[in-house]
Amino acid sequence: QIAYNALFAILATTFRGGPDGWETRQEPLPPQAQYPDAYLHVSRAGWKDESLNGIHLEAYVLSNQLRSRAAVVALHCEGGWPMRFR
């Protein structure tokens, strides 16, 4: 997943360097954790994502996804998002 972390770092830099005000995060996670091995979190100002629970794009690559050649990319918000709607 080191290669995917490197690719995500390039994407993060590209998003941050653009004129549209994107914010990016990559989370360093311990190898024994049950969390993504490569992770990218992308949001924009105004998406209420200051505490990582607003609207955001999230992409991650887990070891088993490498074997299946499929990974997750999601536009979503966490349960604590302050503005409820359907």
CSV table of N, CA and C in Angstrom, one decimal, residues 23 25 41 43-56 81-82:
chain,number,residue,atom,x,y,z
A,23,GLU,N,-9.7,20.8,0.6
A,23,GLU,CA,-8.9,20.4,1.8
A,23,GLU,C,-8.6,18.9,1.8
A,25,ARG,N,-6.7,15.3,3.6
A,25,ARG,CA,-6.0,14.7,4.7
A,25,ARG,C,-5.6,13.3,4.4
A,41,HIS,N,-8.8,11.7,2.4
A,41,HIS,CA,-10.0,12.3,2.8
A,41,HIS,C,-10.0,13.7,2.1
A,43,SER,N,-12.3,17.3,1.2
A,43,SER,CA,-13.5,18.1,1.4
A,43,SER,C,-13.3,19.5,0.9
A,44,ARG,N,-14.3,20.3,1.1
A,44,ARG,CA,-14.2,21.7,0.7
A,44,ARG,C,-14.7,22.6,1.8
A,45,ALA,N,-14.2,23.8,1.9
A,45,ALA,CA,-14.7,24.8,2.9
A,45,ALA,C,-16.2,24.9,2.7
A,46,GLY,N,-16.9,25.0,3.8
A,46,GLY,CA,-18.3,25.1,3.8
A,46,GLY,C,-19.0,23.7,3.8
A,47,TRP,N,-18.3,22.6,3.8
A,47,TRP,CA,-18.9,21.3,3.9
A,47,TRP,C,-19.0,20.8,5.3
A,48,LYS,N,-18.7,21.7,6.3
A,48,LYS,CA,-18.8,21.4,7.7
A,48,LYS,C,-18.0,20.2,8.1
A,49,ASP,N,-16.8,20.1,7.6
A,49,ASP,CA,-16.0,18.9,7.8
A,49,ASP,C,-14.8,19.2,8.8
A,50,GLU,N,-14.9,20.2,9.6
A,50,GLU,CA,-13.8,20.6,10.5
A,50,GLU,C,-13.4,19.4,11.4
A,51,SER,N,-14.4,18.7,11.9
A,51,SER,CA,-14.1,17.5,12.8
A,51,SER,C,-14.2,16.2,12.1
A,52,LEU,N,-14.0,16.2,10.8
A,52,LEU,CA,-13.9,15.0,10.0
A,52,LEU,C,-15.3,14.3,10.0
A,53,ASN,N,-16.4,15.0,10.2
A,53,ASN,CA,-17.7,14.4,10.2
A,53,ASN,C,-18.7,15.1,9.3
A,54,GLY,N,-18.2,16.0,8.4
A,54,GLY,CA,-19.0,16.6,7.5
A,54,GLY,C,-19.0,15.9,6.1
A,55,ILE,N,-19.5,16.6,5.1
A,55,ILE,CA,-19.5,16.0,3.8
A,55,ILE,C,-18.0,15.9,3.3
A,56,HIS,N,-17.7,14.7,2.8
A,56,HIS,CA,-16.3,14.5,2.2
A,56,HIS,C,-16.2,13.4,1.3
A,81,TRP,N,-22.8,14.7,11.4
A,81,TRP,CA,-22.9,15.9,10.6
A,81,TRP,C,-24.1,16.8,11.1
A,82,PRO,N,-23.8,18.1,11.3
A,82,PRO,CA,-24.8,19.0,11.9
A,82,PRO,C,-26.1,19.2,11.2
